[in-house]
Amino acid sequence: MKSEPPPPCPFEPMRPSELVRDDAYFMQHAFNQALKAWAENEVPIGAVIVHEGVIIGRGYNRVEGLNDPTAHAETLAITAATQTVGDWRLTGTTLYVTKEPCPMCSGAILLSRVDRVVHALADPKMGCLGGAASLHELPRINHRIAVTVGVLEAECKALIQSYFQLKRADG
């Protein structure tokens, strides 16, 4: 784990309303996972996986804490979801994540058969579900996923930008 303390987080956890379980509701849960990453001095990205309106997997970046370059929010949420359902196939699920998945995570999403990905913030540098590349649209791939972009974009963008601004200010 990083030795320096995390910068102070100016964001409060979101309180999703149980009245409407739409994309914004589940993205609020992903945002709250991202806050856990911030508290552990990790890049604040969070993810949840939903099946039939129920969260079956949660994850947030833990690369530094676990000393593992594969410990991204998406991969940890996938692992948690597969343990919940007892199968590596996550058909019928939606993954909500605060930032567009990287190449590794996009591959894991495809391999685990997630049906849909909702991400808040596009990543034109490393994102592989429409940003820098579109791994899910390769012509020979045997699994198709639907992608929705921009749910709670402003909030998730502010979270990540604030984290890096405070990290740069600290030195």
CSV table of C-alpha atoms in Angstrom, one decimal:
chain,number,residue,atom,x,y,z
A,1,MET,CA,0.0,0.0,0.0
A,2,LYS,CA,1.2,3.5,-0.7
A,3,SER,CA,2.9,5.1,2.3
A,4,GLU,CA,1.5,8.6,1.9
A,5,PRO,CA,-2.0,9.3,3.1
A,6,PRO,CA,-4.7,9.9,0.4
A,7,PRO,CA,-5.6,13.5,-0.3
A,8,PRO,CA,-8.7,14.7,1.5
A,9,CYS,CA,-11.8,13.7,-0.5
A,10,PRO,CA,-14.2,16.6,-1.1
A,11,PHE,CA,-17.0,14.2,-2.2
A,12,GLU,CA,-19.7,12.6,-0.1
A,13,PRO,CA,-21.1,9.2,-0.8
A,14,MET,CA,-24.2,9.3,-3.0
A,15,ARG,CA,-27.5,8.1,-1.5
A,16,PRO,CA,-29.3,6.3,-4.3
A,17,SER,CA,-33.1,6.4,-4.1
A,18,GLU,CA,-34.7,2.9,-3.9
A,19,LEU,CA,-37.7,4.3,-5.8
A,20,VAL,CA,-36.1,4.0,-9.3
A,21,ARG,CA,-33.5,1.5,-10.1
A,22,ASP,CA,-32.2,2.9,-13.3
A,23,ASP,CA,-28.8,3.4,-14.8
A,24,ALA,CA,-28.2,6.5,-12.6
A,25,TYR,CA,-29.1,4.5,-9.5
A,26,PHE,CA,-26.5,1.8,-10.2
A,27,MET,CA,-23.9,4.3,-11.3
A,28,GLN,CA,-24.3,6.0,-7.9
A,29,HIS,CA,-23.3,2.7,-6.3
A,30,ALA,CA,-20.3,2.5,-8.6
A,31,PHE,CA,-19.4,6.1,-7.6
A,32,ASN,CA,-19.5,5.1,-4.0
A,33,GLN,CA,-17.1,2.2,-4.7
A,34,ALA,CA,-14.8,4.8,-6.3
A,35,LEU,CA,-14.8,6.8,-3.1
A,36,LYS,CA,-13.5,3.6,-1.3
A,37,ALA,CA,-10.6,3.6,-3.8
A,38,TRP,CA,-9.9,7.3,-3.0
A,39,ALA,CA,-9.8,6.5,0.7
A,40,GLU,CA,-7.1,3.9,0.1
A,41,ASN,CA,-5.1,6.3,-2.1
A,42,GLU,CA,-6.0,4.5,-5.3
A,43,VAL,CA,-7.2,6.1,-8.5
A,44,PRO,CA,-10.9,6.5,-7.8
A,45,ILE,CA,-12.7,4.2,-10.1
A,46,GLY,CA,-15.5,2.0,-9.0
A,47,ALA,CA,-17.7,-0.7,-10.5
A,48,VAL,CA,-20.8,-2.8,-9.8
A,49,ILE,CA,-22.4,-5.7,-11.7
A,50,VAL,CA,-26.1,-6.1,-11.7
A,51,HIS,CA,-28.3,-9.1,-12.5
A,52,GLU,CA,-32.1,-8.7,-12.6
A,53,GLY,CA,-32.0,-5.5,-10.6
A,54,VAL,CA,-29.7,-6.8,-7.9
A,55,ILE,CA,-26.0,-5.9,-7.4
A,56,ILE,CA,-24.1,-9.2,-7.5
A,57,GLY,CA,-20.5,-7.9,-7.6
A,58,ARG,CA,-18.7,-4.8,-6.5
A,59,GLY,CA,-15.1,-3.5,-7.0
A,60,TYR,CA,-12.9,-0.5,-6.8
A,61,ASN,CA,-9.3,0.0,-7.9
A,62,ARG,CA,-6.9,-1.8,-5.6
A,63,VAL,CA,-3.7,-1.9,-7.7
A,64,GLU,CA,-1.5,-0.2,-5.2
A,65,GLY,CA,-2.9,-1.9,-2.1
A,66,LEU,CA,-2.7,-5.4,-3.6
A,67,ASN,CA,0.4,-4.7,-5.5
A,68,ASP,CA,-1.4,-6.2,-8.5
A,69,PRO,CA,-1.7,-4.4,-11.9
A,70,THR,CA,-4.8,-6.5,-12.7
A,71,ALA,CA,-6.7,-5.3,-9.6
A,72,HIS,CA,-8.9,-2.9,-11.5
A,73,ALA,CA,-12.4,-2.1,-10.3
A,74,GLU,CA,-14.0,-4.0,-13.2
A,75,THR,CA,-11.9,-7.2,-12.7
A,76,LEU,CA,-12.6,-7.2,-9.0
A,77,ALA,CA,-16.3,-6.7,-9.6
A,78,ILE,CA,-16.3,-9.6,-12.2
A,79,THR,CA,-14.6,-11.9,-9.7
A,80,ALA,CA,-17.1,-11.0,-7.0
A,81,ALA,CA,-20.0,-11.5,-9.4
A,82,THR,CA,-18.8,-14.9,-10.6
A,83,GLN,CA,-18.4,-16.0,-7.0
A,84,THR,CA,-21.9,-14.8,-6.2
A,85,VAL,CA,-23.5,-16.7,-9.1
A,86,GLY,CA,-21.1,-19.7,-9.1
A,87,ASP,CA,-20.3,-19.5,-12.8
A,88,TRP,CA,-17.7,-17.7,-14.8
A,89,ARG,CA,-20.4,-16.7,-17.3
A,90,LEU,CA,-22.2,-13.5,-16.4
A,91,THR,CA,-24.9,-13.5,-19.1
A,92,GLY,CA,-27.8,-11.3,-18.4
A,93,THR,CA,-25.7,-8.8,-16.4
A,94,THR,CA,-24.8,-5.2,-16.7
A,95,LEU,CA,-21.5,-3.7,-15.5
A,96,TYR,CA,-21.6,-0.1,-14.3
A,97,VAL,CA,-18.2,1.6,-14.0
A,98,THR,CA,-17.1,5.2,-13.4
A,99,LYS,CA,-14.6,5.3,-16.3
A,100,GLU,CA,-14.4,3.5,-19.6
A,101,PRO,CA,-12.6,0.1,-19.3
A,102,CYS,CA,-9.0,-0.4,-20.4
A,103,PRO,CA,-7.9,-3.1,-22.8
A,104,MET,CA,-7.4,-5.7,-20.0
A,105,CYS,CA,-10.8,-5.0,-18.4
A,106,SER,CA,-12.6,-4.9,-21.8
A,107,GLY,CA,-11.2,-8.3,-22.5
A,108,ALA,CA,-12.3,-9.6,-19.2
A,109,ILE,CA,-15.8,-8.2,-19.7
A,110,LEU,CA,-16.1,-9.9,-23.1
A,111,LEU,CA,-14.7,-13.2,-21.8
A,112,SER,CA,-17.1,-13.2,-18.8
A,113,ARG,CA,-20.0,-12.7,-21.1
A,114,VAL,CA,-21.4,-9.5,-19.5
A,115,ASP,CA,-24.2,-8.3,-21.8
A,116,ARG,CA,-24.0,-4.6,-21.2
A,117,VAL,CA,-21.5,-2.0,-19.9
A,118,VAL,CA,-22.5,1.5,-18.7
A,119,HIS,CA,-19.6,3.8,-18.1
A,120,ALA,CA,-19.7,7.4,-17.0
A,121,LEU,CA,-16.6,8.8,-18.5
A,122,ALA,CA,-15.0,8.0,-21.9
A,123,ASP,CA,-11.2,7.5,-22.0
A,124,PRO,CA,-9.8,8.5,-25.4
A,125,LYS,CA,-6.3,7.4,-24.3
A,126,MET,CA,-6.8,3.9,-23.0
A,127,GLY,CA,-10.6,3.1,-23.2
A,128,CYS,CA,-11.4,0.1,-25.3
A,129,LEU,CA,-15.2,0.3,-25.5
A,130,GLY,CA,-15.4,3.2,-27.9
A,131,GLY,CA,-12.7,5.6,-26.7
A,132,ALA,CA,-9.2,4.7,-28.0
A,133,ALA,CA,-10.5,1.4,-29.5
A,134,SER,CA,-13.6,-0.6,-29.7
A,135,LEU,CA,-12.7,-4.1,-28.7
A,136,HIS,CA,-16.3,-5.1,-28.4
A,137,GLU,CA,-16.8,-4.4,-32.2
A,138,LEU,CA,-14.1,-6.7,-33.6
A,139,PRO,CA,-15.8,-8.6,-36.4
A,140,ARG,CA,-14.7,-12.1,-35.3
A,141,ILE,CA,-15.5,-11.8,-31.6
A,142,ASN,CA,-18.1,-14.3,-30.5
A,143,HIS,CA,-19.9,-12.2,-27.8
A,144,ARG,CA,-21.5,-8.8,-28.3
A,145,ILE,CA,-22.0,-6.3,-25.6
A,146,ALA,CA,-24.1,-3.1,-25.6
A,147,VAL,CA,-22.4,0.0,-24.4
A,148,THR,CA,-24.0,3.1,-22.8
A,149,VAL,CA,-21.8,6.2,-22.2
A,150,GLY,CA,-22.2,9.3,-20.1
A,151,VAL,CA,-24.3,8.3,-17.0
A,152,LEU,CA,-23.3,10.6,-14.2
A,153,GLU,CA,-20.4,11.8,-16.4
A,154,ALA,CA,-20.0,15.2,-14.7
A,155,GLU,CA,-19.8,13.7,-11.2
A,156,CYS,CA,-17.4,10.9,-12.1
A,157,LYS,CA,-15.2,13.3,-14.1
A,158,ALA,CA,-15.0,15.8,-11.2
A,159,LEU,CA,-14.0,12.9,-8.9
A,160,ILE,CA,-11.1,11.7,-11.0
A,161,GLN,CA,-10.0,15.2,-11.9
A,162,SER,CA,-10.1,16.3,-8.2
A,163,TYR,CA,-8.1,13.3,-7.2
A,164,PHE,CA,-5.3,14.0,-9.6
A,165,GLN,CA,-5.3,17.8,-9.0
A,166,LEU,CA,-4.8,17.1,-5.3
A,167,LYS,CA,-2.1,14.5,-5.9
A,168,ARG,CA,-0.2,16.9,-8.1
A,169,ALA,CA,-0.6,19.7,-5.5
A,170,ASP,CA,0.9,17.4,-2.8
A,171,GLY,CA,4.0,17.0,-4.8
